[in-house]
Amino acid sequence: MLAQAGRLVAHVDMDAFYAAVERLDDPGLTGRPIIVGGGRRGVVSAASYEARRYGVRSAMPMFQARARCPQGAFLPVRMERYVQVSRQVMLVLAGFSPLLEQVSVDEAYLDLSGTERLWGDPAQTGRAIKQAVRGTIGLTCSVGLAPVRFLAKIASDRDKPDGLTVVSDLEAFLATVSLAEVPGVGAKARERLGAMGLNRLIEARALGAERLERTLGVLGRRLWELAWGRDDTPVTPEREVKSISNERTLERDTADRELLGAHLLGLSQKVARRLRRQGLSGRTVTLKLKHADHRLVTRSETLAGPTEAAEEVYAAAHRLLGAYSPPGPFRLIGVGISGLGDPAQGQAGLFTARQKGRQNALDRAEDAIVARFGDQALTRAGSLTTLDQKPFKRHNKDEAE
Ligand SMILES: [Mg+2]
């Protein structure tokens, strides 16, 4: 009942990526603790391994990091540069398999099934990947190889930095996996499972699929599969992105324009973050509304110039909402952006150059936080805190087409 043989998935994770890029660009930083962060929120976005030795951690307030590591190099987040290096890394990885899926600025999956004749056994393949990244880019990464995707991810984290972990004996490796390592198992689920006496993934087998599902719903069903090492999640190469959108099915149908506006802010932030993560900007903002009777309407506005700023996306979406006169109630709201291209440069849009500079710095700071802690970590003043902190009961759909 274990996972099918013959499949091989790699998870490649760059080591302390932002800090490593800073060192790459300024070799004078070699050996020094590097702390990247700051901005309006004033927290650490990334810390080099040297800095971690002093107890500096991501999300720590910068003043605290300075106190722990006064001799460190404190640098601002340069997201454009990280995206640029990230693209080079992905090009190198694409040389190993066309089935490459980038999941963040410094992480990707590769489906290497059937590449043995090219690259050798899994360990040889892993070493070849690491060598290629180091030789071409000058940075180290940690690689996990496994017959299934989620174990590749867990494996890449086992031996950081500059590590290589090959899961050859699936059953033996599964026995070592704690629930805390399993992607998608959050603190709440862990608490519930902990209360049932579960700490390790394979212990979920004893509970049975039905009980897991009753306790945790869809996650329970998935956990059951994972406990047996089964994960048929494919590695999906990115299609060309034509638009980026986020939508939210509301907990309750609403006609409250203020609440809808707050949702728009949260959604605009997500859309803008995804733009920046992919090094893109967009020109046409689309508002999507679904009436309580499931009637779907969209309204679009094309901006004077391309943008990747949440504020501009939000301003346009909010104008569209204001101009839409039917009172509702609505059951779903969404924001999308199309007309995608390279990052906006020199275009003032709604902002003067200076304001925009400040805005970019703010956006970059947010990107850094989200890159570390996920979308939930962040709320901007004006956005209802519950929007980002309370998971909605109905689905939240992310789509990039
Ligand atoms: Mg990383």
Tab-separated table of C-alpha atoms and ligand atoms in Angstrom:
chain	number	residue	atom	x	y	z
A	1	MET	CA	0.000	0.000	0.000
A	2	LEU	CA	3.035	2.270	-0.166
A	3	ALA	CA	3.766	4.867	-2.808
A	4	GLN	CA	4.402	3.723	-6.330
A	5	ALA	CA	7.979	2.931	-7.233
A	6	GLY	CA	9.794	4.640	-10.047
A	7	ARG	CA	8.805	8.184	-9.263
A	8	LEU	CA	11.458	10.667	-8.210
A	9	VAL	CA	10.717	14.197	-7.025
A	10	ALA	CA	13.305	16.751	-5.925
A	11	HIS	CA	12.660	19.756	-3.729
A	12	VAL	CA	15.327	22.425	-4.063
A	13	ASP	CA	15.512	25.122	-1.400
A	14	MET	CA	18.074	27.917	-1.576
A	15	ASP	CA	19.935	28.500	1.705
A	16	ALA	CA	19.186	31.790	3.528
A	17	PHE	CA	18.446	33.145	0.076
A	18	TYR	CA	18.166	36.927	0.563
A	19	ALA	CA	21.260	36.988	2.746
A	20	ALA	CA	23.131	34.737	0.312
A	21	VAL	CA	22.332	37.063	-2.607
A	22	GLU	CA	23.608	40.024	-0.601
A	23	ARG	CA	26.865	38.163	0.019
A	24	LEU	CA	27.083	37.236	-3.639
A	25	ASP	CA	26.792	40.907	-4.607
A	26	ASP	CA	29.249	42.060	-1.959
A	27	PRO	CA	31.952	39.458	-1.261
A	28	GLY	CA	33.213	41.779	1.482
A	29	LEU	CA	30.345	40.393	3.561
A	30	THR	CA	31.767	36.867	3.493
A	31	GLY	CA	31.926	35.390	6.968
A	32	ARG	CA	29.940	38.235	8.515
A	33	PRO	CA	26.491	37.766	9.971
A	34	ILE	CA	24.026	39.238	7.455
A	35	ILE	CA	20.582	40.404	8.478
A	36	VAL	CA	18.152	41.501	5.787
A	37	GLY	CA	15.034	43.362	6.830
A	38	GLY	CA	13.747	46.598	8.260
A	39	GLY	CA	11.213	48.719	6.456
A	40	ARG	CA	8.070	49.975	8.099
A	41	ARG	CA	7.444	46.879	10.152
A	42	GLY	CA	11.057	46.763	11.240
A	43	VAL	CA	11.462	42.997	11.333
A	44	VAL	CA	14.089	40.563	10.104
A	45	SER	CA	13.220	39.061	6.715
A	46	ALA	CA	16.239	36.807	6.423
A	47	ALA	CA	19.300	36.002	8.488
A	48	SER	CA	22.462	34.287	7.300
A	49	TYR	CA	23.566	31.189	9.159
A	50	GLU	CA	26.302	33.260	10.812
A	51	ALA	CA	23.614	35.586	12.162
A	52	ARG	CA	21.458	32.682	13.311
A	53	ARG	CA	24.311	31.600	15.573
A	54	TYR	CA	23.678	34.798	17.540
A	55	GLY	CA	20.042	33.912	17.926
A	56	VAL	CA	18.804	36.177	15.140
A	57	ARG	CA	15.640	34.791	13.585
A	58	SER	CA	13.201	35.771	10.884
A	59	ALA	CA	10.333	38.007	12.077
A	60	MET	CA	12.382	39.209	15.027
A	61	PRO	CA	12.217	43.002	15.450
A	62	MET	CA	15.321	44.603	13.961
A	63	PHE	CA	16.248	46.372	17.203
A	64	GLN	CA	16.363	43.010	18.927
A	65	ALA	CA	18.517	41.573	16.143
A	66	ARG	CA	20.887	44.539	16.520
A	67	ALA	CA	21.117	43.947	20.225
A	68	ARG	CA	21.946	40.273	19.757
A	69	CYS	CA	24.352	40.767	16.903
A	70	PRO	CA	25.744	44.326	16.886
A	71	GLN	CA	28.573	43.391	14.526
A	72	GLY	CA	26.161	42.133	11.855
A	73	ALA	CA	25.629	43.704	8.447
A	74	PHE	CA	22.074	45.080	8.423
A	75	LEU	CA	20.701	45.449	4.914
A	76	PRO	CA	17.367	46.429	3.364
A	77	VAL	CA	15.282	43.960	1.355
A	78	ARG	CA	16.007	44.157	-2.403
A	79	MET	CA	13.235	42.032	-3.792
A	80	GLU	CA	13.864	42.900	-7.469
A	81	ARG	CA	17.384	41.589	-7.193
A	82	TYR	CA	16.254	38.383	-5.454
A	83	VAL	CA	13.693	37.798	-8.197
A	84	GLN	CA	16.415	38.307	-10.787
A	85	VAL	CA	18.729	35.737	-9.187
A	86	SER	CA	15.763	33.443	-8.650
A	87	ARG	CA	15.118	33.424	-12.398
A	88	GLN	CA	18.720	32.372	-13.025
A	89	VAL	CA	18.397	29.576	-10.478
A	90	MET	CA	15.207	28.326	-12.135
A	91	LEU	CA	16.926	28.298	-15.519
A	92	VAL	CA	19.637	26.059	-14.103
A	93	LEU	CA	17.052	23.734	-12.540
A	94	ALA	CA	15.070	23.581	-15.766
A	95	GLY	CA	18.124	21.934	-17.301
A	96	PHE	CA	17.425	18.841	-15.183
A	97	SER	CA	13.800	18.304	-16.105
A	98	PRO	CA	11.108	20.148	-18.020
A	99	LEU	CA	8.794	19.304	-15.121
A	100	LEU	CA	9.852	22.211	-12.927
A	101	GLU	CA	7.479	23.954	-10.549
A	102	GLN	CA	8.646	27.066	-8.801
A	103	VAL	CA	6.789	27.499	-5.519
A	104	SER	CA	8.429	30.636	-4.168
A	105	VAL	CA	11.312	32.935	-4.906
A	106	ASP	CA	13.801	30.389	-3.559
A	107	GLU	CA	12.111	26.998	-3.830
A	108	ALA	CA	11.140	24.616	-6.586
A	109	TYR	CA	10.084	21.046	-7.236
A	110	LEU	CA	11.462	18.946	-10.061
A	111	ASP	CA	9.916	15.737	-11.291
A	112	LEU	CA	12.957	13.648	-12.175
A	113	SER	CA	11.151	10.391	-12.867
A	114	GLY	CA	12.859	8.527	-15.677
A	115	THR	CA	15.957	10.743	-15.742
A	116	GLU	CA	18.267	8.109	-14.257
A	117	ARG	CA	20.007	7.420	-17.534
A	118	LEU	CA	20.828	11.119	-17.752
A	119	TRP	CA	21.814	11.983	-14.214
A	120	GLY	CA	22.428	8.701	-12.459
A	121	ASP	CA	20.864	7.488	-9.227
A	122	PRO	CA	19.030	9.917	-6.914
A	123	ALA	CA	22.117	10.823	-4.883
A	124	GLN	CA	24.152	11.523	-8.004
A	125	THR	CA	21.292	13.586	-9.388
A	126	GLY	CA	21.056	15.600	-6.191
A	127	ARG	CA	24.774	16.302	-6.211
A	128	ALA	CA	24.608	17.324	-9.866
A	129	ILE	CA	21.829	19.802	-9.112
A	130	LYS	CA	23.743	21.318	-6.222
A	131	GLN	CA	26.916	21.567	-8.277
A	132	ALA	CA	25.106	23.200	-11.176
A	133	VAL	CA	23.489	25.820	-8.936
A	134	ARG	CA	26.716	26.535	-7.125
A	135	GLY	CA	28.801	26.574	-10.308
A	136	THR	CA	26.448	28.804	-12.282
A	137	ILE	CA	25.037	31.118	-9.632
A	138	GLY	CA	27.568	30.840	-6.826
A	139	LEU	CA	24.985	29.960	-4.185
A	140	THR	CA	24.278	26.851	-2.150
A	141	CYS	CA	20.982	25.059	-1.895
A	142	SER	CA	19.587	22.119	0.013
A	143	VAL	CA	18.014	19.297	-1.922
A	144	GLY	CA	15.603	16.561	-0.910
A	145	LEU	CA	14.831	13.631	-3.183
A	146	ALA	CA	11.955	11.240	-2.606
A	147	PRO	CA	9.427	9.136	-4.469
A	148	VAL	CA	6.674	11.598	-3.498
A	149	ARG	CA	6.423	15.332	-3.364
A	150	PHE	CA	5.733	16.015	0.305
A	151	LEU	CA	8.641	13.852	1.442
A	152	ALA	CA	11.007	15.639	-0.946
A	153	LYS	CA	10.027	18.873	0.779
A	154	ILE	CA	10.556	17.451	4.248
A	155	ALA	CA	13.863	15.911	3.177
A	156	SER	CA	15.280	19.184	1.824
A	157	ASP	CA	14.813	20.707	5.258
A	158	ARG	CA	16.608	17.930	7.118
A	159	ASP	CA	20.154	18.914	6.267
A	160	LYS	CA	20.465	22.676	5.858
A	161	PRO	CA	22.482	24.512	4.666
A	162	ASP	CA	24.125	22.931	1.623
A	163	GLY	CA	22.465	19.602	2.343
A	164	LEU	CA	21.385	16.586	0.388
A	165	THR	CA	18.852	14.088	1.714
A	166	VAL	CA	17.734	11.117	-0.316
A	167	VAL	CA	14.701	9.155	0.812
A	168	SER	CA	15.531	5.683	-0.426
A	169	ASP	CA	13.748	3.611	2.221
A	170	LEU	CA	10.312	5.173	2.252
A	171	GLU	CA	9.015	3.272	5.270
A	172	ALA	CA	12.099	4.007	7.374
A	173	PHE	CA	11.964	7.702	6.503
A	174	LEU	CA	8.232	7.952	7.191
A	175	ALA	CA	8.877	6.637	10.686
A	176	THR	CA	11.021	9.714	11.383
A	177	VAL	CA	8.542	12.334	10.192
A	178	SER	CA	6.900	14.438	12.884
A	179	LEU	CA	3.539	16.092	12.297
A	180	ALA	CA	5.213	19.469	12.669
A	181	GLU	CA	7.169	18.749	9.494
A	182	VAL	CA	4.185	17.864	7.355
A	183	PRO	CA	3.260	20.698	4.984
A	184	GLY	CA	-0.322	21.848	5.503
A	185	VAL	CA	-0.610	20.675	9.102
A	186	GLY	CA	-1.016	23.914	11.038
A	187	ALA	CA	-0.786	24.592	14.738
A	188	LYS	CA	-4.503	23.964	15.270
A	189	ALA	CA	-4.535	20.610	13.539
A	190	ARG	CA	-1.414	19.648	15.428
A	191	GLU	CA	-3.056	20.568	18.694
A	192	ARG	CA	-6.043	18.393	17.923
A	193	LEU	CA	-3.902	15.487	16.853
A	194	GLY	CA	-1.674	16.006	19.871
A	195	ALA	CA	-4.735	15.723	22.102
A	196	MET	CA	-5.367	12.344	20.452
A	197	GLY	CA	-1.820	11.307	21.310
A	198	LEU	CA	-0.319	11.844	17.884
A	199	ASN	CA	3.084	13.373	17.338
A	200	ARG	CA	4.482	11.452	14.415
A	201	LEU	CA	2.932	11.114	11.008
A	202	ILE	CA	2.829	7.319	10.906
A	203	GLU	CA	0.846	7.242	14.137
A	204	ALA	CA	-2.048	8.551	12.087
A	205	ARG	CA	-2.311	5.096	10.506
A	206	ALA	CA	-3.654	3.630	13.727
A	207	LEU	CA	-6.488	6.147	13.872
A	208	GLY	CA	-8.014	5.058	10.595
A	209	ALA	CA	-9.186	7.132	7.690
A	210	GLU	CA	-12.732	7.661	8.983
A	211	ARG	CA	-11.735	8.995	12.371
A	212	LEU	CA	-9.118	11.282	10.853
A	213	GLU	CA	-11.647	12.620	8.425
A	214	ARG	CA	-14.242	13.133	11.133
A	215	THR	CA	-11.704	15.068	13.219
A	216	LEU	CA	-9.994	17.125	10.533
A	217	GLY	CA	-12.155	16.940	7.446
A	218	VAL	CA	-10.345	17.034	4.133
A	219	LEU	CA	-7.012	17.440	5.897
A	220	GLY	CA	-7.701	14.226	7.819
A	221	ARG	CA	-8.219	12.321	4.598
A	222	ARG	CA	-5.003	13.709	3.203
A	223	LEU	CA	-3.102	12.941	6.390
A	224	TRP	CA	-4.187	9.327	6.099
A	225	GLU	CA	-2.721	9.144	2.601
A	226	LEU	CA	0.489	10.864	3.666
A	227	ALA	CA	0.872	8.531	6.647
A	228	TRP	CA	1.237	5.718	4.116
A	229	GLY	CA	3.642	7.767	2.022
A	230	ARG	CA	1.068	8.340	-0.665
A	231	ASP	CA	1.012	11.738	-2.342
A	232	ASP	CA	0.097	11.894	-5.973
A	233	THR	CA	0.335	15.702	-6.111
A	234	PRO	CA	2.040	16.238	-9.440
A	235	VAL	CA	4.868	18.638	-10.170
A	236	THR	CA	3.114	21.080	-12.447
A	237	PRO	CA	5.185	23.293	-14.712
A	238	GLU	CA	3.892	26.832	-14.801
A	239	ARG	CA	1.721	27.722	-17.667
A	240	GLU	CA	2.270	31.152	-19.028
A	241	VAL	CA	0.576	33.463	-16.591
A	242	LYS	CA	-1.956	35.703	-18.314
A	243	SER	CA	-3.675	37.059	-15.272
A	244	ILE	CA	-3.442	36.829	-11.522
A	245	SER	CA	-6.496	36.868	-9.328
A	246	ASN	CA	-7.653	36.078	-5.839
A	247	GLU	CA	-11.198	35.668	-4.702
A	248	ARG	CA	-12.998	34.936	-1.519
A	249	THR	CA	-16.296	33.235	-0.874
A	250	LEU	CA	-17.788	35.123	2.034
A	251	GLU	CA	-18.792	33.458	5.255
A	252	ARG	CA	-22.163	35.118	4.943
A	253	ASP	CA	-23.700	36.890	1.953
A	254	THR	CA	-23.312	40.613	2.460
A	255	ALA	CA	-24.302	43.964	1.006
A	256	ASP	CA	-22.075	45.878	3.417
A	257	ARG	CA	-19.880	48.007	1.148
A	258	GLU	CA	-17.389	48.730	3.890
A	259	LEU	CA	-16.878	45.057	4.576
A	260	LEU	CA	-16.595	44.350	0.861
A	261	GLY	CA	-14.029	47.137	0.611
A	262	ALA	CA	-11.990	45.589	3.398
A	263	HIS	CA	-12.038	42.276	1.576
A	264	LEU	CA	-10.845	44.106	-1.520
A	265	LEU	CA	-7.843	45.423	0.362
A	266	GLY	CA	-6.831	41.963	1.553
A	267	LEU	CA	-7.349	40.519	-1.915
A	268	SER	CA	-5.455	43.374	-3.599
A	269	GLN	CA	-2.529	42.794	-1.268
A	270	LYS	CA	-2.457	39.121	-2.225
A	271	VAL	CA	-2.655	39.879	-5.931
A	272	ALA	CA	0.123	42.469	-5.665
A	273	ARG	CA	2.319	40.093	-3.704
A	274	ARG	CA	1.890	37.395	-6.327
A	275	LEU	CA	2.781	39.916	-9.041
A	276	ARG	CA	5.965	40.901	-7.288
A	277	ARG	CA	6.862	37.333	-6.427
A	278	GLN	CA	6.829	36.574	-10.139
A	279	GLY	CA	8.558	39.808	-11.080
A	280	LEU	CA	5.519	41.083	-12.985
A	281	SER	CA	3.312	44.139	-13.180
A	282	GLY	CA	-0.199	44.477	-14.591
A	283	ARG	CA	-2.388	47.144	-16.161
A	284	THR	CA	-5.994	46.038	-16.109
A	285	VAL	CA	-7.715	45.533	-12.767
A	286	THR	CA	-10.856	43.417	-12.661
A	287	LEU	CA	-13.454	43.277	-9.911
A	288	LYS	CA	-15.480	40.087	-9.663
A	289	LEU	CA	-18.728	39.888	-7.743
A	290	LYS	CA	-21.097	36.992	-7.341
A	291	HIS	CA	-24.607	37.872	-6.293
A	292	ALA	CA	-26.401	35.776	-3.675
A	293	ASP	CA	-28.307	34.145	-6.558
A	294	HIS	CA	-24.972	33.106	-8.134
A	295	ARG	CA	-25.113	35.701	-10.913
A	296	LEU	CA	-21.501	36.542	-11.718
A	297	VAL	CA	-20.451	40.020	-12.842
A	298	THR	CA	-17.031	41.436	-13.646
A	299	ARG	CA	-15.992	45.060	-14.122
A	300	SER	CA	-12.585	46.187	-15.363
A	301	GLU	CA	-10.493	49.311	-15.403
A	302	THR	CA	-7.249	49.845	-17.280
A	303	LEU	CA	-4.711	51.961	-15.424
A	304	ALA	CA	-2.595	54.717	-16.950
A	305	GLY	CA	0.483	52.564	-16.474
A	306	PRO	CA	1.550	49.160	-15.171
A	307	THR	CA	1.677	48.562	-11.441
A	308	GLU	CA	2.641	45.957	-8.887
A	309	ALA	CA	1.559	48.021	-5.884
A	310	ALA	CA	-1.292	46.809	-3.694
A	311	GLU	CA	-2.491	50.393	-3.213
A	312	GLU	CA	-3.051	50.961	-6.904
A	313	VAL	CA	-4.758	47.623	-7.438
A	314	TYR	CA	-6.966	48.315	-4.450
A	315	ALA	CA	-7.787	51.883	-5.526
A	316	ALA	CA	-8.969	50.660	-8.932
A	317	ALA	CA	-10.951	47.732	-7.515
A	318	HIS	CA	-12.555	50.033	-4.979
A	319	ARG	CA	-13.562	52.513	-7.694
A	320	LEU	CA	-15.149	49.656	-9.624
A	321	LEU	CA	-17.049	48.536	-6.547
A	322	GLY	CA	-18.247	52.092	-5.934
A	323	ALA	CA	-19.480	52.350	-9.515
A	324	TYR	CA	-21.426	49.087	-9.335
A	325	SER	CA	-24.904	50.143	-8.276
A	326	PRO	CA	-26.913	46.921	-7.664
A	327	PRO	CA	-26.985	46.665	-3.879
A	328	GLY	CA	-26.336	42.935	-3.545
A	329	PRO	CA	-26.086	40.967	-1.308
A	330	PHE	CA	-23.004	39.221	-2.667
A	331	ARG	CA	-21.605	35.796	-1.884
A	332	LEU	CA	-18.158	36.153	-3.448
A	333	ILE	CA	-15.730	38.943	-4.214
A	334	GLY	CA	-12.544	38.818	-6.237
A	335	VAL	CA	-9.765	40.990	-7.628
A	336	GLY	CA	-7.728	40.210	-10.699
A	337	ILE	CA	-5.066	41.880	-12.781
A	338	SER	CA	-4.158	41.253	-16.410
A	339	GLY	CA	-2.100	42.902	-19.102
A	340	LEU	CA	0.963	41.488	-17.414
A	341	GLY	CA	4.494	42.527	-18.212
A	342	ASP	CA	7.840	43.222	-16.626
A	343	PRO	CA	7.900	45.226	-13.407
A	344	ALA	CA	6.677	48.807	-13.722
A	345	GLN	CA	9.527	51.246	-14.098
A	346	GLY	CA	9.381	54.991	-14.033
A	347	GLN	CA	5.603	54.985	-14.357
A	348	ALA	CA	4.097	57.238	-11.765
A	349	GLY	CA	0.551	55.858	-11.865
A	350	LEU	CA	-1.383	57.231	-8.945
A	351	PHE	CA	1.742	58.041	-7.032
A	352	THR	CA	4.540	60.488	-7.354
A	353	ALA	CA	7.949	58.913	-7.756
A	354	ARG	CA	8.834	59.552	-4.139
A	355	GLN	CA	5.645	58.189	-2.718
A	356	LYS	CA	6.027	55.220	-4.958
A	357	GLY	CA	9.557	54.654	-3.763
A	358	ARG	CA	8.296	54.526	-0.232
A	359	GLN	CA	5.453	52.305	-1.291
A	360	ASN	CA	7.821	49.911	-3.019
A	361	ALA	CA	9.885	49.681	0.121
A	362	LEU	CA	6.743	48.892	2.086
A	363	ASP	CA	5.650	46.294	-0.445
A	364	ARG	CA	9.054	44.675	-0.379
A	365	ALA	CA	8.966	44.489	3.389
A	366	GLU	CA	5.591	42.795	3.165
A	367	ASP	CA	6.868	40.364	0.563
A	368	ALA	CA	9.679	39.420	2.852
A	369	ILE	CA	7.320	38.707	5.727
A	370	VAL	CA	4.983	36.686	3.574
A	371	ALA	CA	7.841	34.778	2.005
A	372	ARG	CA	8.731	33.600	5.507
A	373	PHE	CA	5.405	33.185	7.196
A	374	GLY	CA	2.715	33.014	4.552
A	375	ASP	CA	-0.150	35.303	3.686
A	376	GLN	CA	-1.742	34.946	7.113
A	377	ALA	CA	1.096	36.730	8.856
A	378	LEU	CA	0.229	40.079	7.496
A	379	THR	CA	-2.422	42.675	8.002
A	380	ARG	CA	-2.248	46.218	6.844
A	381	ALA	CA	-3.874	49.040	8.771
A	382	GLY	CA	-7.362	49.515	7.397
A	383	SER	CA	-7.817	45.885	6.495
A	384	LEU	CA	-9.956	44.032	8.988
A	385	THR	CA	-7.692	41.865	11.092
A	386	THR	CA	-10.159	39.015	10.907
A	387	LEU	CA	-9.736	38.923	7.156
A	388	ASP	CA	-6.209	37.698	7.351
A	389	GLN	CA	-6.259	35.925	10.646
A	390	LYS	CA	-9.415	33.872	10.631
A	391	PRO	CA	-9.492	31.181	8.007
A	392	PHE	CA	-12.779	31.287	6.181
A	393	LYS	CA	-15.007	28.268	6.342
A	394	ARG	CA	-15.664	28.081	2.661
A	395	HIS	CA	-12.865	27.691	0.205
A	396	ASN	CA	-10.313	30.352	-0.655
A	397	LYS	CA	-9.285	30.015	-4.209
A	398	ASP	CA	-5.947	31.073	-5.624
A	399	GLU	CA	-5.778	30.963	-9.334
A	400	ALA	CA	-3.197	31.909	-11.902
A	401	GLU	CA	-4.123	31.297	-15.479
B	1	MG	MG	15.201	28.828	1.398
